[in-house]
CSV table of C-alpha atoms in Angstrom, one decimal:
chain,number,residue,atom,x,y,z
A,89,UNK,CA,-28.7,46.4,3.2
A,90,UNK,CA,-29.1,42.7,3.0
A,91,UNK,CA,-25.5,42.2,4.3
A,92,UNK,CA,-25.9,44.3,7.2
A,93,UNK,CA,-29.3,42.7,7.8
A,94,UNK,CA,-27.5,39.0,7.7
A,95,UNK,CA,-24.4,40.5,9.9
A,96,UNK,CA,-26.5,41.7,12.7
A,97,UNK,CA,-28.9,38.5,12.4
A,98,UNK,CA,-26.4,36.2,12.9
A,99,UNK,CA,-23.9,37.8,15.4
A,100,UNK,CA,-27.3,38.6,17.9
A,101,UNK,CA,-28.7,36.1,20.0
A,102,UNK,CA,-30.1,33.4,17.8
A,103,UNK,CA,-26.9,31.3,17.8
A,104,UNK,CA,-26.1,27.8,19.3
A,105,UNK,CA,-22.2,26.9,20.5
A,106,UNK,CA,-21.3,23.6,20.1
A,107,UNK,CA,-17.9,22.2,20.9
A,108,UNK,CA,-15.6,20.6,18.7
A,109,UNK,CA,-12.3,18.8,18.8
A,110,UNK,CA,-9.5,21.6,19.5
A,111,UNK,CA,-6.6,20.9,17.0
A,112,UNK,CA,-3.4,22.7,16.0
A,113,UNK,CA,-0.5,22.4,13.5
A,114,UNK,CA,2.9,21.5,13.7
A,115,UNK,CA,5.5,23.8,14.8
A,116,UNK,CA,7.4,23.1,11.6
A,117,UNK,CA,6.7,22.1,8.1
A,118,UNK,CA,8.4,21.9,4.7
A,119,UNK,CA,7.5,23.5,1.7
A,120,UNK,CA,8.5,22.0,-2.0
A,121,UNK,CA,7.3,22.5,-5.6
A,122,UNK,CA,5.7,19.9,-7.5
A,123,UNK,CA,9.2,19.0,-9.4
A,124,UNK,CA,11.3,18.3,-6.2
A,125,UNK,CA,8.9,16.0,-4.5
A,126,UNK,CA,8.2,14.1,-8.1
A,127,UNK,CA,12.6,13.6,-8.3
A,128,UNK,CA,12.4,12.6,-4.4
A,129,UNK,CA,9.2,10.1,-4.9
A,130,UNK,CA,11.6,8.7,-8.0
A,131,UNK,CA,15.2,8.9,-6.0
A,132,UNK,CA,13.7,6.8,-3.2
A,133,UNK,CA,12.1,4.2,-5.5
A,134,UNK,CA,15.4,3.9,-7.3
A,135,UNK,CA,17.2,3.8,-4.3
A,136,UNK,CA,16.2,0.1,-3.7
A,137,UNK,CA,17.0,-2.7,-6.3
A,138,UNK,CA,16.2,-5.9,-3.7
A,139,UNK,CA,14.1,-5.9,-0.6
A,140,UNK,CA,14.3,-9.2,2.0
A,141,UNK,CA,12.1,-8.7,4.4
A,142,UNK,CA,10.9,-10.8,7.9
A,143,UNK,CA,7.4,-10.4,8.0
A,144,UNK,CA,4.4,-10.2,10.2
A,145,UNK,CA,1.2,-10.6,7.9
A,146,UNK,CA,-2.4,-10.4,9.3
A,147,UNK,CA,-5.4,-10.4,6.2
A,148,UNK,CA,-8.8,-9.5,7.3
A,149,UNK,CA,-12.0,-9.7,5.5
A,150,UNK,CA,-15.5,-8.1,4.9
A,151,UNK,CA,-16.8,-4.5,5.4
A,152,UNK,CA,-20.0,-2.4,4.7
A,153,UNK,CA,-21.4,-5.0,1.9
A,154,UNK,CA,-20.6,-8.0,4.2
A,155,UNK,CA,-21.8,-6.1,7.8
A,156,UNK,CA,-18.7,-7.6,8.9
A,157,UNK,CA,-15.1,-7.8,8.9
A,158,UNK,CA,-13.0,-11.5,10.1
A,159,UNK,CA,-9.2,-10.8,11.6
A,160,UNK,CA,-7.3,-13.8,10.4
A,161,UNK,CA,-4.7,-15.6,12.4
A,162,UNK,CA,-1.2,-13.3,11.7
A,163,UNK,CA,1.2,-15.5,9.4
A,164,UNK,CA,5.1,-15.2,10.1
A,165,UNK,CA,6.9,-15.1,7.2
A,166,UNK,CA,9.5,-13.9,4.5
A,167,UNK,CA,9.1,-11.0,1.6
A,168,UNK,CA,11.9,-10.9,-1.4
A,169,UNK,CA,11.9,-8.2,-4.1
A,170,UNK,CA,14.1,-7.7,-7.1
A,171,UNK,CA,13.1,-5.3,-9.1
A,172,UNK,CA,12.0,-4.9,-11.7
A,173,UNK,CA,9.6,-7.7,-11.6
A,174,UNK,CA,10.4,-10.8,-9.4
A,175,UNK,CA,8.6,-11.6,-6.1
A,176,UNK,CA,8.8,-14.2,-3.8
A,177,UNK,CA,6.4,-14.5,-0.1
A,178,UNK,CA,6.6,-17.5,2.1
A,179,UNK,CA,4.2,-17.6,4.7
A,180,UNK,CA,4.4,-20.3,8.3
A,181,UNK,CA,2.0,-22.2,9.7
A,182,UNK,CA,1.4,-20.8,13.9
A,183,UNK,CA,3.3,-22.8,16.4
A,184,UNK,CA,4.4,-25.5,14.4
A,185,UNK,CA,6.3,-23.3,11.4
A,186,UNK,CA,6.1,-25.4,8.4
A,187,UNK,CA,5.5,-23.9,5.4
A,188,UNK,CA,1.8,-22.7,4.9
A,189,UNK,CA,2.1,-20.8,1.3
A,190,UNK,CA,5.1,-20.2,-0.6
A,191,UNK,CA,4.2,-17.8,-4.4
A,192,UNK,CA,7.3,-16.6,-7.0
A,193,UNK,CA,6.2,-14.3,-9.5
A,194,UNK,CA,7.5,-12.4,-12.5
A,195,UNK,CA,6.4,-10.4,-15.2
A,196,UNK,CA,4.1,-12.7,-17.2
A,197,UNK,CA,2.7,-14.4,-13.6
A,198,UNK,CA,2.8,-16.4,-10.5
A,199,UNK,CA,3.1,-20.0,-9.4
A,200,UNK,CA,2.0,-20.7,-5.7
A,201,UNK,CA,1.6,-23.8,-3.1
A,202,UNK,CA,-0.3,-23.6,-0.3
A,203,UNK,CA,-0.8,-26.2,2.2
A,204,UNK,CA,-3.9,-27.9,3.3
A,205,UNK,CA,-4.8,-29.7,6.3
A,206,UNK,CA,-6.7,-32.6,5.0
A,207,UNK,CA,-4.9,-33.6,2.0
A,208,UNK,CA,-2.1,-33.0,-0.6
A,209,UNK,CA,-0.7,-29.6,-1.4
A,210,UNK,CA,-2.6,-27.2,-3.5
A,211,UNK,CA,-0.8,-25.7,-6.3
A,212,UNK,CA,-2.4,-22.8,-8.8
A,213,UNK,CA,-0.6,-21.4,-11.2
A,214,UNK,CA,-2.3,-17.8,-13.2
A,215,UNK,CA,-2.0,-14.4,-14.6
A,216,UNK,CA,-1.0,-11.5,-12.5
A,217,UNK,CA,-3.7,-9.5,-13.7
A,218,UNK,CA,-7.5,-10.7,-12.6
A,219,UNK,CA,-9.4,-11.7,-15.8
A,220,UNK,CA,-12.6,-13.8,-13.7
A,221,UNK,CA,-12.9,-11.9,-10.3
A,222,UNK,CA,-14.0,-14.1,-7.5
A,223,UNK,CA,-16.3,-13.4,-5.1
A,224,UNK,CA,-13.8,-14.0,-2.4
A,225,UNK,CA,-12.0,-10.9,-2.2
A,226,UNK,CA,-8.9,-12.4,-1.2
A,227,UNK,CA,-8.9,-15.3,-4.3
A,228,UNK,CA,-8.5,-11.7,-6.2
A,229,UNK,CA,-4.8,-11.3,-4.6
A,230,UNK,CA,-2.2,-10.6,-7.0
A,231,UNK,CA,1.6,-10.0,-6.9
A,232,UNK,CA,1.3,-7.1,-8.2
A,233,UNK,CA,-1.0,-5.5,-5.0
A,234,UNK,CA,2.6,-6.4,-3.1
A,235,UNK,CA,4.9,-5.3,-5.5
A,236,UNK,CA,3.0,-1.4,-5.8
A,237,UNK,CA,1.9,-1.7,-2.3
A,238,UNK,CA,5.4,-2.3,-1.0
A,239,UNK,CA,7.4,-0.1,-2.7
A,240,UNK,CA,6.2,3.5,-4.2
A,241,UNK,CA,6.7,3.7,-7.5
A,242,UNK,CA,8.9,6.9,-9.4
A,243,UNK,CA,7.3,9.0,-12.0
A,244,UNK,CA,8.2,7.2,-15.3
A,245,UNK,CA,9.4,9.3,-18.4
A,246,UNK,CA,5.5,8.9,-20.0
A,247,UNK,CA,3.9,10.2,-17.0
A,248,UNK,CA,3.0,13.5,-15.7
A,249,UNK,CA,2.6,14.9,-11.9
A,250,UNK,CA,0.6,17.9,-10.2
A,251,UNK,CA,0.6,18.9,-7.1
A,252,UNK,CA,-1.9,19.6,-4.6
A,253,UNK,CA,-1.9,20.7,-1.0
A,254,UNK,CA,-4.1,19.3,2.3
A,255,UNK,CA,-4.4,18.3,5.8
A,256,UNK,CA,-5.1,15.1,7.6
A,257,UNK,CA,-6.4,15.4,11.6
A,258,UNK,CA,-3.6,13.1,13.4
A,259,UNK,CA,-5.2,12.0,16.8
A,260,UNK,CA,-3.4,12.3,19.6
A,261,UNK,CA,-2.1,9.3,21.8
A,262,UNK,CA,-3.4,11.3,25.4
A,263,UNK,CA,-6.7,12.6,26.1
A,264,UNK,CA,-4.6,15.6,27.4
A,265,UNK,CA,-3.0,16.7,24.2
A,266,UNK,CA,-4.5,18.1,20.8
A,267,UNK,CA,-5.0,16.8,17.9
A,268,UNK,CA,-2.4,17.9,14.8
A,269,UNK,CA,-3.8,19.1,12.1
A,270,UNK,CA,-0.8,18.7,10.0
A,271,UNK,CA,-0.3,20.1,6.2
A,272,UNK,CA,-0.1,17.3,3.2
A,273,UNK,CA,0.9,17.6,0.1
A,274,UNK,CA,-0.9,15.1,-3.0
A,275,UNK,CA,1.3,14.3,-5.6
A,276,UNK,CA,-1.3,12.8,-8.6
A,277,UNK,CA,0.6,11.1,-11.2
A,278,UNK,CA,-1.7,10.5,-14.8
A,279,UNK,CA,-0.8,9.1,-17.8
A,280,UNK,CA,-2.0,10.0,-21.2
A,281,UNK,CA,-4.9,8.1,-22.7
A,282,UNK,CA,-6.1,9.2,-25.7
A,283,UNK,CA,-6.3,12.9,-27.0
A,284,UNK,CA,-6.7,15.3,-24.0
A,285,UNK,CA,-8.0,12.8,-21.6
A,286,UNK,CA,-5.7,11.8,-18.8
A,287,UNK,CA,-5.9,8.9,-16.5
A,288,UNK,CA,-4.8,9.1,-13.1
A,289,UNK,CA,-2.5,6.2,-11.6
A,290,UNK,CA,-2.1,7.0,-8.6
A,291,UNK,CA,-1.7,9.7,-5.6
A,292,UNK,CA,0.9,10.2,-3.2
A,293,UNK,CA,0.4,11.7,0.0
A,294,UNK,CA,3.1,13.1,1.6
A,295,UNK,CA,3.8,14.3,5.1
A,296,UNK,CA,5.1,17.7,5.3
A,297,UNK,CA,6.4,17.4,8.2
A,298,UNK,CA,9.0,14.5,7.0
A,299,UNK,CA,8.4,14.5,4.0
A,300,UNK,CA,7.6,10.8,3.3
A,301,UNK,CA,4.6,8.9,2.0
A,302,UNK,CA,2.1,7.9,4.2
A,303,UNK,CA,-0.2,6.8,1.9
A,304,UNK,CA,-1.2,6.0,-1.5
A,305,UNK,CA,-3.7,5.4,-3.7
A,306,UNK,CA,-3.8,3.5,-6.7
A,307,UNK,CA,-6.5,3.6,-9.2
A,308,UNK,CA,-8.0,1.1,-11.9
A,309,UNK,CA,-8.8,1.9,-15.6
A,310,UNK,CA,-12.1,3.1,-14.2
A,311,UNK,CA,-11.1,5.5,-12.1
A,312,UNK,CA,-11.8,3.7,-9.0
A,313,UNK,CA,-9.3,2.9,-6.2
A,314,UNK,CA,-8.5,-0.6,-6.1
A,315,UNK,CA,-5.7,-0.7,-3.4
A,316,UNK,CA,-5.0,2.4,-0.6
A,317,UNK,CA,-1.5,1.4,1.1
A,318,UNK,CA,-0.7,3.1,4.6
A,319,UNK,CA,2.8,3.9,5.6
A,320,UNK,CA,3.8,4.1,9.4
A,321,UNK,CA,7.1,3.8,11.6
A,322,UNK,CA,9.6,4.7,9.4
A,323,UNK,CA,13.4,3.7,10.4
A,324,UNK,CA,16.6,4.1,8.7
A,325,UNK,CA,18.2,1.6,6.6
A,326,UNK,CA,21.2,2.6,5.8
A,327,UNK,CA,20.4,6.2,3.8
A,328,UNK,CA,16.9,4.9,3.2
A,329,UNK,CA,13.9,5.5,5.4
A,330,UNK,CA,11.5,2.6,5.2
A,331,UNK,CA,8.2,1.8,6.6
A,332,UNK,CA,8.4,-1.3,9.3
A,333,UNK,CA,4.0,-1.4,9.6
A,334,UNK,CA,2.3,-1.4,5.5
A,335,UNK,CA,-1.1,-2.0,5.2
A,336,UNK,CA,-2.7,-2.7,2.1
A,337,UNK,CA,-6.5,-2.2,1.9
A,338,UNK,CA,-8.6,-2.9,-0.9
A,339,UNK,CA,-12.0,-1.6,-0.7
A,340,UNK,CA,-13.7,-3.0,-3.9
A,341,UNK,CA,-12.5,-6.9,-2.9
A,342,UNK,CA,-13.0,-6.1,0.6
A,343,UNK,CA,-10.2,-7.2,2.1
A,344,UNK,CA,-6.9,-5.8,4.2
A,345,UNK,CA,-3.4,-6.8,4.8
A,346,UNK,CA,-1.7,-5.8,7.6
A,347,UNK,CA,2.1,-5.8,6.9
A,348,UNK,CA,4.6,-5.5,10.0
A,349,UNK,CA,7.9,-5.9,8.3
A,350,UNK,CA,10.6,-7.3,11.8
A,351,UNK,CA,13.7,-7.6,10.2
A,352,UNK,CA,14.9,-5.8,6.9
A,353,UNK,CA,17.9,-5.8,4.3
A,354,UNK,CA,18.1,-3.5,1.6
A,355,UNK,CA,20.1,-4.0,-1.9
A,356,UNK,CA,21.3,-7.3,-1.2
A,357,UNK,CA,22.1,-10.2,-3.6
A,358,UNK,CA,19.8,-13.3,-3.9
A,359,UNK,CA,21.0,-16.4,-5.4
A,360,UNK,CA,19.5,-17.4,-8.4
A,361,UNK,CA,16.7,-20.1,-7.6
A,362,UNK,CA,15.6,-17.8,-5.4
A,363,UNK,CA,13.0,-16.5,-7.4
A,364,UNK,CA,12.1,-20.4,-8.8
A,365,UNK,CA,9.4,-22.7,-7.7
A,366,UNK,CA,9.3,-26.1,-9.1
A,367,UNK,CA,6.3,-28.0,-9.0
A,368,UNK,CA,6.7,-31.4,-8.5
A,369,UNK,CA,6.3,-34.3,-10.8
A,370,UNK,CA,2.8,-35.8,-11.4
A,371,UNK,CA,1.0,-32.9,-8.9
A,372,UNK,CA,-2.6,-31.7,-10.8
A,373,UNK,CA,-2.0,-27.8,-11.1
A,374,UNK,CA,-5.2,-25.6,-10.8
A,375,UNK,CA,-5.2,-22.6,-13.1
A,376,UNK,CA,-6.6,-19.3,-12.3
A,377,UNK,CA,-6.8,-16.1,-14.4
């Protein structure tokens, strides 16, 4: 009686119609189980040993805890990866193109130069993992938010994958078409920590309609994400599609990078000093950890 009671209550005339935004899905979309997306997520990553990239950085600051965000100047510059560990970005100065920051990095950590205006060179040299955060969220930058940011990891032997499925509301580029409500799937990728407990790593979202990441998020020991990297514009490289806009944001620092990549090569050679920064006789080197 209660149901019928609640059925005629709420189909009579004490309702209110509001309007809401009208979407609809795609016309097509793939379906895959949980093991073919984890090989395609690990065929992709493997696909690419070196990345040399033309780049396009813009960093912006601030947030909800600030009451503000700052859009820096956008930096031209370079990007070079070598997998499995070595990094190297040069940044220019606007207009006049010297070099404004130039940062090699490997396994154990980085040594950078970046130029000031009112004196000598600044060089730091530190860990890549943040021992002492800084209140400057960007002072927290490591090459490691590049590396994982930049390239999507594969699932490593020690790791395990499951598989759940969403939607994301795309909004359109008219005011005369709909929005798409298009169908996701989350690939979460945990490790074992101790006993029965798992820790999750990170989640892939992928687009079901290419099937390619368009974003992922990456988690501290915590459980908290630290960095949430967009993926837009694919193009072809060869057999590989690749992201030309990246855009790294990390919420708990506060900060965003804006990655617009220009010109790419994929799997070529570097020579060897590539990856090697020499700091110059008699300079004081700051250390950072």
């Amino acid at each position: 009686m209660l149901g019928v009671a609640l059925s005629v209550g709420l189909t009579g005339c004490f309702k209110t119609v509001r309007t809401v935004q009208q979407t609809h899905a795609p016309t097509m979309y793939i379906s895959a189980p949980v093991e073919v997306l984890e090989r395609e997520v690990s065929e992709r990553d493997a696909a690419i040993k070196t990345l040399n990239a033309s780049v396009l950085i813009t960093a912006s600051t601030g947030g909800g805890k600030e009451g503000k965000v700052t859009e820096y100047t956008s930096f031209r510059g370079y990007i070079f990866v070598r997998k499995p560990h070595d990094l190297r970005v040069l940044m220019q100065l606007p207009v006049i193109g010297s070099k404004a920051l130039d940062m090699v990095s490997d396994a154990e950590g980085f040594t950078l130069m970046h130029a000031s205006l009112h004196g000598p060179d600044v060089w730091i040299q530190g860990t890549n993992k943040v021992a002492t955060p800084s209140k400057n969220g960007l002072e927290n930058l490591r090459p490691p938010v590049f590396f994982d940011s930049l390239l999507v990891p594969g699932v490593r032997p020690d790791e395990f994958v499951t598989l759940t499925e969403n939607t994301r509301v795309i909004q359109p580029e008219s005011k005369h078409h709909d929005a798409i409500e298009e169908p996701d799937y989350d690939l979460t990728v945990t490790r074992l920590k101790s006993g029965n407990v798992l820790r999750r790593l990170r989640v892939i979202h992928i687009n079901r309609v290419d099937m390619l990441p368009f974003q992922q998020d990456i988690y501290d020991e915590q459980g908290r994400i630290v960095t949430q990297a967009t993926y837009a514009k694919y193009q072809a490289y060869g057999n590989v599609q690749f992201p030309s806009l990246i855009t790294i944001h990390r919420p708990l620092d506060e900060y965003s990078l804006k990655v617009e990549i220009t010109k790419l090569a994929l799997n070529g050679t570097f020579e060897e000093d590539q990856f090697v920064l020499q700091v110059p006789p008699g300079v004081v080197v700051q250390k950072m950890e």
